[in-house]
Each structure stands twice: as C-alpha cells, then as structure tokens.
Short mmCIF file of C-alpha atoms and ligand atoms in Angstrom, two decimals:
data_model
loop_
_atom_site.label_atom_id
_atom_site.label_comp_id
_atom_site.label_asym_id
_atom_site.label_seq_id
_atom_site.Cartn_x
_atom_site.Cartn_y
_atom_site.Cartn_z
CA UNK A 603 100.24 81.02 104.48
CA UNK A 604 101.55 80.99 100.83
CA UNK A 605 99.55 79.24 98.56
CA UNK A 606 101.37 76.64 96.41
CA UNK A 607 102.74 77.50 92.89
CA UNK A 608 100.89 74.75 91.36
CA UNK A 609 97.58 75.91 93.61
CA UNK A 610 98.64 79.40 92.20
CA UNK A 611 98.51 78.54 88.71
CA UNK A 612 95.68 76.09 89.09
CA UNK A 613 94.01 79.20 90.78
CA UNK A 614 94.54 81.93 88.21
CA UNK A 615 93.16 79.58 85.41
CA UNK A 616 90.69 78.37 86.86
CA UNK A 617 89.43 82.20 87.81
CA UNK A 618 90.89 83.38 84.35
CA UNK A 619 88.00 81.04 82.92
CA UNK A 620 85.18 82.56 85.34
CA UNK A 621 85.48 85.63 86.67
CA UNK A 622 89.44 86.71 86.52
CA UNK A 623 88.78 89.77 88.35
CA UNK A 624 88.93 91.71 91.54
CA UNK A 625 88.75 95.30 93.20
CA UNK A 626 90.32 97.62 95.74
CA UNK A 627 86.70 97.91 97.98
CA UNK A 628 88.27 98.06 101.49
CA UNK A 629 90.84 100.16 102.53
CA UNK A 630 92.96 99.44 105.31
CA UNK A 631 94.06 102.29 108.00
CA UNK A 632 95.76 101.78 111.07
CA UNK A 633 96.46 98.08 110.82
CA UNK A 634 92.45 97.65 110.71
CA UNK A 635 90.34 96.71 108.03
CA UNK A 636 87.31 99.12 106.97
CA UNK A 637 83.88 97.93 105.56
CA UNK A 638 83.78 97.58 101.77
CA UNK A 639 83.17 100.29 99.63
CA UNK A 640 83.13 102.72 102.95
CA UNK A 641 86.04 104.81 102.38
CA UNK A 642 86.26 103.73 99.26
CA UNK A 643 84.53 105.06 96.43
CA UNK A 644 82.43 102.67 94.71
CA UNK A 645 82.39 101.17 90.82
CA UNK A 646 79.96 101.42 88.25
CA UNK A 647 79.01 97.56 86.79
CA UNK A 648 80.01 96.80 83.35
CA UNK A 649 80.42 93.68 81.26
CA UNK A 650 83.40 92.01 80.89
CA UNK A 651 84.24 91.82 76.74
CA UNK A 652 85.61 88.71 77.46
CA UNK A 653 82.83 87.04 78.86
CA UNK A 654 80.07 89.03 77.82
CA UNK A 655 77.40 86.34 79.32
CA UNK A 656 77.85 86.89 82.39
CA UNK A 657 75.93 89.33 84.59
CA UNK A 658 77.65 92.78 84.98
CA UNK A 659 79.82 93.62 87.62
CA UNK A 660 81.97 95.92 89.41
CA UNK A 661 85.22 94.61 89.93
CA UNK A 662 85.84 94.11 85.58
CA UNK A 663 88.90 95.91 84.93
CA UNK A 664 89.31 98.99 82.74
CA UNK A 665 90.85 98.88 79.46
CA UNK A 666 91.13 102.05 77.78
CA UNK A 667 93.61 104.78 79.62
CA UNK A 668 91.62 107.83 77.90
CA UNK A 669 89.15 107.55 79.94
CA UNK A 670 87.98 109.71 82.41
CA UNK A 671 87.38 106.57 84.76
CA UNK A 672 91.03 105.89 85.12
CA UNK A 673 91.70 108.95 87.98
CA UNK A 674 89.55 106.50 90.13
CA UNK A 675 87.87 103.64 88.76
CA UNK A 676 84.51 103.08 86.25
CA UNK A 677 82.43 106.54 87.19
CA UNK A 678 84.08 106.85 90.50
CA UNK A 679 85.25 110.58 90.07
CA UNK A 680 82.11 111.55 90.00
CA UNK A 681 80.96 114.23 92.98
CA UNK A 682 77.80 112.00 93.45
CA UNK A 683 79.93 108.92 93.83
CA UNK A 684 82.18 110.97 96.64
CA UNK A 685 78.83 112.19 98.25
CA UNK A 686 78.19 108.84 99.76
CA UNK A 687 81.43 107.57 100.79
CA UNK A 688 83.25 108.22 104.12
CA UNK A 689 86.67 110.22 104.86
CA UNK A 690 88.82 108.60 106.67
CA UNK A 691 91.24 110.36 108.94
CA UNK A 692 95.09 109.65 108.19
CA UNK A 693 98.31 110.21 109.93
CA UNK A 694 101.11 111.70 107.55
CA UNK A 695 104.05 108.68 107.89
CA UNK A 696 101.55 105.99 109.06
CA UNK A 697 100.79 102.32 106.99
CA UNK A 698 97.67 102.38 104.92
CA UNK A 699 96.51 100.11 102.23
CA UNK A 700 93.78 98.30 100.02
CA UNK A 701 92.44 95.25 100.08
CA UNK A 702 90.42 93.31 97.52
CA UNK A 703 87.12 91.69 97.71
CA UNK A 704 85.71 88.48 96.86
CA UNK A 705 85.80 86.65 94.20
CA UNK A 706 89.85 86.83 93.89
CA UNK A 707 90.97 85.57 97.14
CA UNK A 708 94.36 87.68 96.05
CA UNK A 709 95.89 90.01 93.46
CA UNK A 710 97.12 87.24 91.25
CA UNK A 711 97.34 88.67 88.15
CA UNK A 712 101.04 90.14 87.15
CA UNK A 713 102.02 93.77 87.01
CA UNK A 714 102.74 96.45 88.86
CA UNK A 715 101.09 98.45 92.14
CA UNK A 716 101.02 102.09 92.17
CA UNK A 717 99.73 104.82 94.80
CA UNK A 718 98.76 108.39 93.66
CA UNK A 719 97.22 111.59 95.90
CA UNK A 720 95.00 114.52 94.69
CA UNK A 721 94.35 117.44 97.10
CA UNK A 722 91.55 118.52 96.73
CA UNK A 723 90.64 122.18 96.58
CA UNK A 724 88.16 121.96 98.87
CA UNK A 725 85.54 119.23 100.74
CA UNK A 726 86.99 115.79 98.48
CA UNK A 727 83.59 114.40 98.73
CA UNK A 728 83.11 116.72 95.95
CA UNK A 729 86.24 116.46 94.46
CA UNK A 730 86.29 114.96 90.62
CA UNK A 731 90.05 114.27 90.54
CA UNK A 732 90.83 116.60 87.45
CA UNK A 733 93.78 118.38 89.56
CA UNK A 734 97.45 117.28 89.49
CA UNK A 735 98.31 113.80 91.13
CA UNK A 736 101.39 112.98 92.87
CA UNK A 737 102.89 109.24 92.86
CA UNK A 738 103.67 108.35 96.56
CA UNK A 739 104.48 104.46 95.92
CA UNK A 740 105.08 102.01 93.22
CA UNK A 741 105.64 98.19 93.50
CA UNK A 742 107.67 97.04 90.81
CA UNK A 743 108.88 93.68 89.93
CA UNK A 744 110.12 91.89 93.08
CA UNK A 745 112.85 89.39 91.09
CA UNK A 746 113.60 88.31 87.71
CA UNK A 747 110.31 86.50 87.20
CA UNK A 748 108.38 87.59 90.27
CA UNK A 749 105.44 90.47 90.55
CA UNK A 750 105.02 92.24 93.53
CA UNK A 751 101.60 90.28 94.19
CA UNK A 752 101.56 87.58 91.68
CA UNK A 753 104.12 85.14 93.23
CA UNK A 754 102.89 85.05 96.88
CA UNK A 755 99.15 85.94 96.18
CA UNK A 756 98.83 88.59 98.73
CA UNK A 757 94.64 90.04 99.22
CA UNK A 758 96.47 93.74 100.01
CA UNK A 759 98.68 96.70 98.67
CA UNK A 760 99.81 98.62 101.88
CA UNK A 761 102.20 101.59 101.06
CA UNK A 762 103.03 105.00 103.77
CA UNK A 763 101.46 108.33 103.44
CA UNK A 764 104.69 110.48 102.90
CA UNK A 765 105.77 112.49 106.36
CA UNK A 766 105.32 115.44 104.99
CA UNK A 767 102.52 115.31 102.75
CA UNK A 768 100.80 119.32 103.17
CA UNK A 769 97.34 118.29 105.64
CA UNK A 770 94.26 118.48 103.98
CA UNK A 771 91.85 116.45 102.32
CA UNK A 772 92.91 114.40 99.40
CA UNK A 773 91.95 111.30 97.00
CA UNK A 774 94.13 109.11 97.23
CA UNK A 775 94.32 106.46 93.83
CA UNK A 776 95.42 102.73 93.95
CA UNK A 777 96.14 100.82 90.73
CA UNK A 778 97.24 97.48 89.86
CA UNK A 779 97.08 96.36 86.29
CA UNK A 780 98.31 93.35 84.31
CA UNK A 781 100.54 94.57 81.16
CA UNK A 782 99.94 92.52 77.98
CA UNK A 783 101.75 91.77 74.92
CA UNK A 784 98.18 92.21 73.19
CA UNK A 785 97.65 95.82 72.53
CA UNK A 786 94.21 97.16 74.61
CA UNK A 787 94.05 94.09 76.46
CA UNK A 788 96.12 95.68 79.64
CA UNK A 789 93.62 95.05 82.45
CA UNK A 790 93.35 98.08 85.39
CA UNK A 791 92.46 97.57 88.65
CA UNK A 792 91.78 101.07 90.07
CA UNK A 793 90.13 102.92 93.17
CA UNK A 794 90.30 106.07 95.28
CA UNK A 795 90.08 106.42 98.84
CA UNK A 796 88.67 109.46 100.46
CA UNK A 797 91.11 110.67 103.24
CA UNK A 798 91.96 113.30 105.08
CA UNK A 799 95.96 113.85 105.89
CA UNK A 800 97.06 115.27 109.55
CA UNK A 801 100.53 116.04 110.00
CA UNK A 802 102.90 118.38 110.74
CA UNK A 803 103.25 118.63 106.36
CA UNK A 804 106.32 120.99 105.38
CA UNK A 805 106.93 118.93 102.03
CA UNK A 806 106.52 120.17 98.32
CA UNK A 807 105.23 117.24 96.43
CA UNK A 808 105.46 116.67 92.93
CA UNK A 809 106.31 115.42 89.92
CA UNK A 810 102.49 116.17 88.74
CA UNK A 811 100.49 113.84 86.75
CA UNK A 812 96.93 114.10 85.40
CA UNK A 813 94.67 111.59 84.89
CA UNK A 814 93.94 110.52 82.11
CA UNK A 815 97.07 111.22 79.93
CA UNK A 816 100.16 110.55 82.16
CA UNK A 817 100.40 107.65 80.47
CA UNK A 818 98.52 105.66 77.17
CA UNK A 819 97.80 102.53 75.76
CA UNK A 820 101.55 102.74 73.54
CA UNK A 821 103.18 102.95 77.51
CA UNK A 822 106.32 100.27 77.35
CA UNK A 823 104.89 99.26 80.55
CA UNK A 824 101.38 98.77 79.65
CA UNK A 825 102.20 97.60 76.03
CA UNK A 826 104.84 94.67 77.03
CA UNK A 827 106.83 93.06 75.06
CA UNK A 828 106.85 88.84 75.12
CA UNK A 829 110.13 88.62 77.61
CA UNK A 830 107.91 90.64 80.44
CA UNK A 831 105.01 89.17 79.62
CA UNK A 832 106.14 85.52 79.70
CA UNK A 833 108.08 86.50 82.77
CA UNK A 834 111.23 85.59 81.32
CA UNK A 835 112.80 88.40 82.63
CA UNK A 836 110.92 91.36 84.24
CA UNK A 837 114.71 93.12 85.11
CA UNK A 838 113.78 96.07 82.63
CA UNK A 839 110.15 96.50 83.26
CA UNK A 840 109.48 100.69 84.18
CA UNK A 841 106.33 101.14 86.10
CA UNK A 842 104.94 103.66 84.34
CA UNK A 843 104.17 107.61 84.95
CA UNK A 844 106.20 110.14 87.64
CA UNK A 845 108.85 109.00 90.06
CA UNK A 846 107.84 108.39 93.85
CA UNK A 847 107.70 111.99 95.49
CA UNK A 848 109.21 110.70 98.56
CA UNK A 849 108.31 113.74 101.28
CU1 CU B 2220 91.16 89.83 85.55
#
C-alpha cells in the first residue's frame, strides 16, 4: 500500500516535529525478518541537538563523518558491541536487507541508500571495522524529484550479496542519510550486520574505502546545493564514495 503524498508530507512533518528519526535494527535474510538488534549491532543513545528535551535515544542520526561511529553506527564498531550480537549465515547472490524500527513507520527522509562489506581478519564479532570496505550497492535518485525511499515510504533497503564475494565472515554497513543545503546538518542513518558469506567466491572486490574519511562533511553529495535539496532536480546528484564492486 503506498501511502498518499499529502499523508506523506503530513507524515514527515508531523515526525520532523517529534522524533524525525529511525534505524536499521532488523535485518532481513532470506525473505524473513530477524529480531531487532539480533544480527544487527546495536546503537549507543544520544540526544538529538535539535530537540535536546527529549529523552536520549538510539535511532538519532549521526552528524559528523570524522567520526569513528560512521563504519557502523554511534559506538557500534566496538568488539564489545559485536560480542553480543548474532552472525547470520548468507548465501553469496541471495536478497538481503534492513529494515527500520518504530517510530518511522518508513525511510521518509530524502537521500541516498548505500551497502558496504568489511572482511574481517578473523571471528567479526571482534572485528572493529578499521579494514578496507567495499561498496556492493547504492540507491540513487529514482526520477527527477524522487528518492529511492522518500516517494513511496518503503520500512526496508534490500540489496544482493555479490556472487562472488571471497566466503568468510564480514560486516556488512547500511547507510541512508538525508543531504542538506545546511552545512553539518546531513543526517546518517547507519548500521552493520554481522554475517557470514558462503559461496563458491572467485571475485576480487574493490575499490577500497575506509571509514571514516572516504568521504567528509564538504562531499557534493552530503553538502547539497538548493536544486537537490528542494528536489527540483536530483538528475546530477552522485552518491558519494567508491563505485559498486559488482562481483
Ligand atoms: Cu530524522
């Protein structure tokens, strides 16, 4: 069912005034839905700056991409975070996703999706995410004025593990943020997933990224100018970091 445009708007105001946020807690692996925050690691609470009265939470979005909390989300690369979260066993070439948690009943705010893996050297429980990062999807504008979420309001970002992607254990990162003309006021969305590939591999992925640094605050696609971020035309929007490795 797609929500109205005027239930869409009404929506996104109405939350923008309470509590205009959301996080990846569940993610999604073959076609079924996992608890929240099982394979998923879970987020530190912090106040949101722009409502500073009410109680901290979880799902406030991330501001600043020098921090170490962008690999995976507020204090989420941390070994003791892996330590109590699940691995979940994943078929190179199958559909997996996120999916976000009350109080957003969808990823309404506009910008791009991306998908990133980590191997890990060795158990990814214990893995921190400082290694090199590989992009494996990116949802970019969808029309002229259209997101890839924001016009139809979906509650999930479901991409494919590449084919080939080598087995082993790996993090795999899911971001969504909502560019702004205001600089520092980009809102990220991000979370890791603690999987382990099977699969025949045989691919060489790559472009590498690191996290942070791949990409800053001055980014032309987290820094927008007033045509993307009035939607008057999002035709030259660049998601940023590495191209897709494809595998
Ligand atoms: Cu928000």
């Amino acid at each position: 069912m797609k929500p109205s445009l005027l239930l869409t708007i009404s929506l996104s105001l109405l939350l923008d005034s309470v509590s205009a946020h959301y996080a990846f807690s569940k993610f999604l692996v073959n076609n079924t839905e996992t608890a929240q925050w099982q394979y998923v690691r879970n987020l530190s609470l912090s106040r949101d700056p722009h409502n500073p009265a009410v109680e901290p939470l979880n799902y406030n979005p991330m501001f600043n991409l020098e921090s170490v909390d962008m690999r995976c989300g507020r204090d989420a690369w941390k070994p003791e975070r892996g330590a109590t979260t699940k691995v979940a066993t994943v078929i190179a070439g199958e559909k997996v996703g996120f999916r976000i948690e009350y109080p957003a009943v969808g990823i309404f705010h506009d910008g791009p999706g991306t998908a990133y893996l980590s191997k890990a050297p060795g158990n990814v429980k214990e893995y921190p995410g400082d290694g090199n990062w590989f992009k494996i999807h990116e949802a970019g504008p969808i029309s002229k004025t259209c997101w890839p979420f924001s016009c139809d309001v979906p509650a999930e970002y479901n991409f494919t593990i590449p084919r080939k992607t080598p087995p082993g254990q790996y993090l795999l990162r899911v971001e969504q943020f909502w560019p702004r003309v205001m600089f520092n006021e980009s809102q990220f969305y991000v979370s890791c997933a603690q999987i382990d590939v099977v699969g025949p591999g045989g691919g060489k992925p790559g472009p590498f990224a690191k996290f942070p640094g791949v990409y800053d605050n001055y980014d032309p696609g987290v820094w927008v100018d007033d045509s993307i971020n009035m939607k008057r035309d999002l035709s030259s929007y660049k998601v940023p970091g590495p191209a897709p490795w494809k595998g």
